[in-house]
Protein backbone atom coordinates (compact mmCIF):
# COMPACT_ATOMS: atom_id res chain seq x y z
CA UNK A 1 0.00 0.00 0.00
CA UNK A 2 2.78 2.45 0.84
CA UNK A 3 4.54 1.80 -2.46
CA UNK A 4 1.27 2.30 -4.33
CA UNK A 5 0.60 5.56 -2.45
CA UNK A 6 4.11 6.78 -3.28
CA UNK A 7 3.52 6.05 -6.99
CA UNK A 8 0.14 7.82 -6.99
CA UNK A 9 1.56 10.88 -5.20
CA UNK A 10 4.54 10.98 -7.56
CA UNK A 11 2.23 10.91 -10.61
CA UNK A 12 -0.06 13.60 -9.16
CA UNK A 13 2.83 15.90 -8.28
CA UNK A 14 4.42 15.36 -11.69
CA UNK A 15 1.08 16.19 -13.38
CA UNK A 16 0.47 19.33 -11.29
CA UNK A 17 4.01 20.64 -10.89
CA UNK A 18 6.54 18.82 -13.02
CA UNK A 19 10.00 18.74 -11.51
CA UNK A 20 8.86 19.14 -7.90
CA UNK A 21 9.96 16.43 -5.48
CA UNK A 22 6.93 14.86 -3.75
CA UNK A 23 6.71 15.31 0.02
CA UNK A 24 4.91 12.70 2.13
CA UNK A 25 4.06 13.06 5.82
CA UNK A 26 3.57 9.73 7.56
CA UNK A 27 3.01 8.32 11.03
CA UNK A 28 5.99 6.53 12.55
CA UNK A 29 5.19 2.94 11.46
CA UNK A 30 4.42 3.99 7.87
CA UNK A 31 7.41 6.36 7.85
CA UNK A 32 9.69 3.42 8.70
CA UNK A 33 8.25 1.34 5.84
CA UNK A 34 8.58 4.22 3.37
CA UNK A 35 12.21 4.76 4.39
CA UNK A 36 12.88 1.06 3.73
CA UNK A 37 11.54 1.55 0.19
CA UNK A 38 13.84 4.55 -0.25
CA UNK A 39 16.90 2.63 0.92
CA UNK A 40 16.15 -0.60 -0.96
CA UNK A 41 15.06 0.96 -4.28
CA UNK A 42 16.95 4.28 -4.52
CA UNK A 43 16.50 4.53 -8.31
CA UNK A 44 12.70 4.65 -8.05
CA UNK A 45 12.01 5.89 -4.50
CA UNK A 46 15.36 7.33 -3.36
CA UNK A 47 15.83 10.29 -1.07
CA UNK A 48 16.35 12.48 -4.14
CA UNK A 49 12.97 11.34 -5.49
CA UNK A 50 10.81 11.68 -2.32
CA UNK A 51 10.99 13.69 0.88
CA UNK A 52 9.57 11.71 3.80
CA UNK A 53 8.47 13.62 6.88
CA UNK A 54 7.58 12.13 10.22
CA UNK A 55 4.06 13.13 11.29
CA UNK A 56 3.66 15.97 13.78
CA UNK A 57 2.62 13.84 16.76
CA UNK A 58 5.43 11.35 16.29
CA UNK A 59 7.93 14.15 15.73
CA UNK A 60 6.82 15.80 18.99
CA UNK A 61 7.00 12.46 20.81
CA UNK A 62 10.53 11.85 19.53
CA UNK A 63 11.61 15.38 20.51
CA UNK A 64 10.15 15.09 24.00
CA UNK A 65 11.73 11.66 24.46
CA UNK A 66 15.12 13.11 23.47
CA UNK A 67 14.68 15.91 26.01
CA UNK A 68 13.73 13.22 28.53
CA UNK A 69 16.97 11.37 27.80
CA UNK A 70 18.91 14.59 28.46
CA UNK A 71 17.01 15.29 31.69
CA UNK A 72 17.28 11.73 33.02
CA UNK A 73 19.32 11.78 36.22
CA UNK A 74 19.32 15.59 36.42
CA UNK A 75 16.91 15.79 39.34
CA UNK A 76 14.15 17.26 37.19
CA UNK A 77 11.63 14.57 38.15
CA UNK A 78 12.50 15.04 41.83
CA UNK A 79 11.95 18.81 41.49
CA UNK A 80 8.55 18.22 39.87
CA UNK A 81 7.62 15.86 42.69
CA UNK A 82 8.84 18.25 45.41
CA UNK A 83 6.85 21.10 43.83
CA UNK A 84 3.70 18.91 43.87
CA UNK A 85 3.39 19.21 40.10
CA UNK A 86 3.38 15.44 39.63
CA UNK A 87 3.65 12.21 41.57
CA UNK A 88 6.96 10.32 41.34
CA UNK A 89 5.57 7.80 38.83
CA UNK A 90 4.02 10.48 36.64
CA UNK A 91 7.19 12.57 36.75
CA UNK A 92 9.23 9.54 35.62
CA UNK A 93 6.76 8.97 32.76
CA UNK A 94 7.56 12.48 31.48
CA UNK A 95 11.08 11.26 30.67
CA UNK A 96 9.68 8.60 28.33
CA UNK A 97 6.84 10.74 26.92
CA UNK A 98 4.15 8.25 27.87
CA UNK A 99 1.47 10.95 27.61
CA UNK A 100 2.32 13.75 25.17
CA UNK A 101 -0.06 16.41 26.53
CA UNK A 102 1.04 15.93 30.15
CA UNK A 103 4.70 15.83 29.16
CA UNK A 104 4.36 19.02 27.10
CA UNK A 105 2.61 20.71 30.03
CA UNK A 106 5.39 19.66 32.42
CA UNK A 107 8.00 21.16 30.09
CA UNK A 108 5.96 24.37 29.74
CA UNK A 109 5.65 24.68 33.53
CA UNK A 110 9.39 24.10 33.88
CA UNK A 111 10.25 26.69 31.22
CA UNK A 112 7.88 29.22 32.79
CA UNK A 113 9.32 28.69 36.27
CA UNK A 114 12.88 29.05 35.00
CA UNK A 115 11.93 32.23 33.12
CA UNK A 116 10.40 33.74 36.28
CA UNK A 117 13.53 32.86 38.28
CA UNK A 118 15.78 34.33 35.60
CA UNK A 119 13.84 37.61 35.48
CA UNK A 120 13.75 37.80 39.29
CA UNK A 121 17.53 37.37 39.40
CA UNK A 122 17.96 40.07 36.74
CA UNK A 123 15.70 42.46 38.66
CA UNK A 124 17.80 41.92 41.80
CA UNK A 125 21.00 42.50 39.80
CA UNK A 126 19.68 45.67 38.11
CA UNK A 127 18.65 47.17 41.48
CA UNK A 128 22.20 46.72 42.82
CA UNK A 129 24.05 48.17 39.80
CA UNK A 130 24.18 51.86 38.95
CA UNK A 131 24.45 51.10 35.22
CA UNK A 132 23.12 47.58 34.72
CA UNK A 133 23.63 45.64 31.51
CA UNK A 134 20.64 44.94 29.32
CA UNK A 135 18.78 41.72 30.05
CA UNK A 136 20.21 40.07 26.91
CA UNK A 137 23.79 41.06 27.76
CA UNK A 138 23.32 39.92 31.35
CA UNK A 139 22.01 36.52 30.21
CA UNK A 140 25.02 35.95 27.96
CA UNK A 141 27.51 36.75 30.73
One Martini backbone bead per residue (centre of mass of N, CA, C, O) as a GRO file, in nm:
protein
  141
    1UNK     BB    1   0.056   0.063  -0.021
    2UNK     BB    2   0.290   0.261  -0.003
    3UNK     BB    3   0.395   0.230  -0.288
    4UNK     BB    4   0.136   0.318  -0.424
    5UNK     BB    5   0.118   0.599  -0.294
    6UNK     BB    6   0.385   0.700  -0.408
    7UNK     BB    7   0.303   0.677  -0.708
    8UNK     BB    8   0.054   0.861  -0.700
    9UNK     BB    9   0.196   1.114  -0.593
   10UNK     BB   10   0.405   1.138  -0.817
   11UNK     BB   11   0.200   1.175  -1.049
   12UNK     BB   12   0.051   1.424  -0.936
   13UNK     BB   13   0.295   1.611  -0.912
   14UNK     BB   14   0.385   1.592  -1.207
   15UNK     BB   15   0.118   1.705  -1.324
   16UNK     BB   16   0.112   1.983  -1.151
   17UNK     BB   17   0.457   1.986  -1.085
   18UNK     BB   18   0.703   1.965  -1.262
   19UNK     BB   19   1.000   1.873  -1.069
   20UNK     BB   20   0.877   1.810  -0.810
   21UNK     BB   21   0.919   1.693  -0.497
   22UNK     BB   22   0.776   1.474  -0.311
   23UNK     BB   23   0.571   1.500  -0.009
   24UNK     BB   24   0.561   1.295   0.287
   25UNK     BB   25   0.335   1.232   0.559
   26UNK     BB   26   0.405   1.014   0.841
   27UNK     BB   27   0.374   0.780   1.043
   28UNK     BB   28   0.599   0.591   1.196
   29UNK     BB   29   0.541   0.310   1.064
   30UNK     BB   30   0.522   0.423   0.768
   31UNK     BB   31   0.793   0.568   0.761
   32UNK     BB   32   0.968   0.313   0.788
   33UNK     BB   33   0.872   0.181   0.526
   34UNK     BB   34   0.943   0.412   0.329
   35UNK     BB   35   1.248   0.408   0.394
   36UNK     BB   36   1.297   0.123   0.287
   37UNK     BB   37   1.232   0.191  -0.003
   38UNK     BB   38   1.453   0.404  -0.040
   39UNK     BB   39   1.698   0.209   0.027
   40UNK     BB   40   1.623  -0.037  -0.177
   41UNK     BB   41   1.499   0.188  -0.412
   42UNK     BB   42   1.667   0.456  -0.525
   43UNK     BB   43   1.574   0.493  -0.828
   44UNK     BB   44   1.254   0.528  -0.749
   45UNK     BB   45   1.263   0.616  -0.401
   46UNK     BB   46   1.462   0.808  -0.330
   47UNK     BB   47   1.579   1.093  -0.160
   48UNK     BB   48   1.560   1.249  -0.450
   49UNK     BB   49   1.237   1.168  -0.499
   50UNK     BB   50   1.172   1.182  -0.179
   51UNK     BB   51   1.001   1.331   0.098
   52UNK     BB   52   1.017   1.236   0.437
   53UNK     BB   53   0.779   1.282   0.700
   54UNK     BB   54   0.718   1.312   1.016
   55UNK     BB   55   0.475   1.328   1.207
   56UNK     BB   56   0.387   1.550   1.446
   57UNK     BB   57   0.345   1.360   1.688
   58UNK     BB   58   0.608   1.189   1.649
   59UNK     BB   59   0.799   1.427   1.660
   60UNK     BB   60   0.724   1.519   1.945
   61UNK     BB   61   0.787   1.253   2.088
   62UNK     BB   62   1.087   1.244   2.008
   63UNK     BB   63   1.168   1.514   2.135
   64UNK     BB   64   1.075   1.454   2.427
   65UNK     BB   65   1.251   1.200   2.461
   66UNK     BB   66   1.521   1.346   2.426
   67UNK     BB   67   1.485   1.534   2.665
   68UNK     BB   68   1.455   1.302   2.868
   69UNK     BB   69   1.741   1.193   2.832
   70UNK     BB   70   1.880   1.458   2.931
   71UNK     BB   71   1.716   1.465   3.220
   72UNK     BB   72   1.823   1.214   3.314
   73UNK     BB   73   1.951   1.255   3.641
   74UNK     BB   74   1.899   1.580   3.715
   75UNK     BB   75   1.622   1.619   3.910
   76UNK     BB   76   1.353   1.694   3.772
   77UNK     BB   77   1.152   1.490   3.895
   78UNK     BB   78   1.201   1.577   4.186
   79UNK     BB   79   1.108   1.871   4.152
   80UNK     BB   80   0.818   1.803   4.063
   81UNK     BB   81   0.748   1.654   4.324
   82UNK     BB   82   0.818   1.880   4.534
   83UNK     BB   83   0.605   2.085   4.377
   84UNK     BB   84   0.337   1.923   4.314
   85UNK     BB   85   0.302   1.843   3.997
   86UNK     BB   86   0.393   1.538   4.055
   87UNK     BB   87   0.432   1.226   4.071
   88UNK     BB   88   0.679   1.007   4.054
   89UNK     BB   89   0.560   0.836   3.817
   90UNK     BB   90   0.480   1.071   3.633
   91UNK     BB   91   0.757   1.206   3.615
   92UNK     BB   92   0.894   0.960   3.480
   93UNK     BB   93   0.703   0.958   3.225
   94UNK     BB   94   0.821   1.222   3.099
   95UNK     BB   95   1.089   1.091   2.992
   96UNK     BB   96   0.906   0.888   2.785
   97UNK     BB   97   0.639   1.000   2.672
   98UNK     BB   98   0.353   0.868   2.744
   99UNK     BB   99   0.218   1.169   2.766
  100UNK     BB  100   0.214   1.438   2.575
  101UNK     BB  101   0.048   1.658   2.721
  102UNK     BB  102   0.181   1.631   3.000
  103UNK     BB  103   0.471   1.671   2.908
  104UNK     BB  104   0.438   1.949   2.784
  105UNK     BB  105   0.337   2.084   3.044
  106UNK     BB  106   0.590   2.031   3.213
  107UNK     BB  107   0.779   2.198   3.028
  108UNK     BB  108   0.623   2.465   3.052
  109UNK     BB  109   0.648   2.497   3.357
  110UNK     BB  110   0.954   2.494   3.365
  111UNK     BB  111   1.006   2.735   3.175
  112UNK     BB  112   0.846   2.941   3.342
  113UNK     BB  113   1.003   2.916   3.608
  114UNK     BB  114   1.282   2.991   3.489
  115UNK     BB  115   1.198   3.270   3.386
  116UNK     BB  116   1.121   3.392   3.657
  117UNK     BB  117   1.398   3.351   3.792
  118UNK     BB  118   1.562   3.515   3.589
  119UNK     BB  119   1.409   3.788   3.626
  120UNK     BB  120   1.457   3.812   3.929
  121UNK     BB  121   1.765   3.819   3.913
  122UNK     BB  122   1.782   4.070   3.733
  123UNK     BB  123   1.636   4.266   3.920
  124UNK     BB  124   1.843   4.244   4.148
  125UNK     BB  125   2.085   4.337   3.981
  126UNK     BB  126   1.969   4.619   3.877
  127UNK     BB  127   1.944   4.742   4.171
  128UNK     BB  128   2.265   4.728   4.239
  129UNK     BB  129   2.320   4.880   3.978
  130UNK     BB  130   2.386   5.176   3.815
  131UNK     BB  131   2.476   5.019   3.525
  132UNK     BB  132   2.306   4.806   3.378
  133UNK     BB  133   2.262   4.559   3.191
  134UNK     BB  134   2.113   4.405   2.973
  135UNK     BB  135   1.940   4.126   2.963
  136UNK     BB  136   2.097   3.992   2.730
  137UNK     BB  137   2.382   4.046   2.839
  138UNK     BB  138   2.341   3.908   3.114
  139UNK     BB  139   2.278   3.620   3.003
  140UNK     BB  140   2.556   3.574   2.861
  141UNK     BB  141   2.727   3.634   3.138
   0.00000   0.00000   0.00000
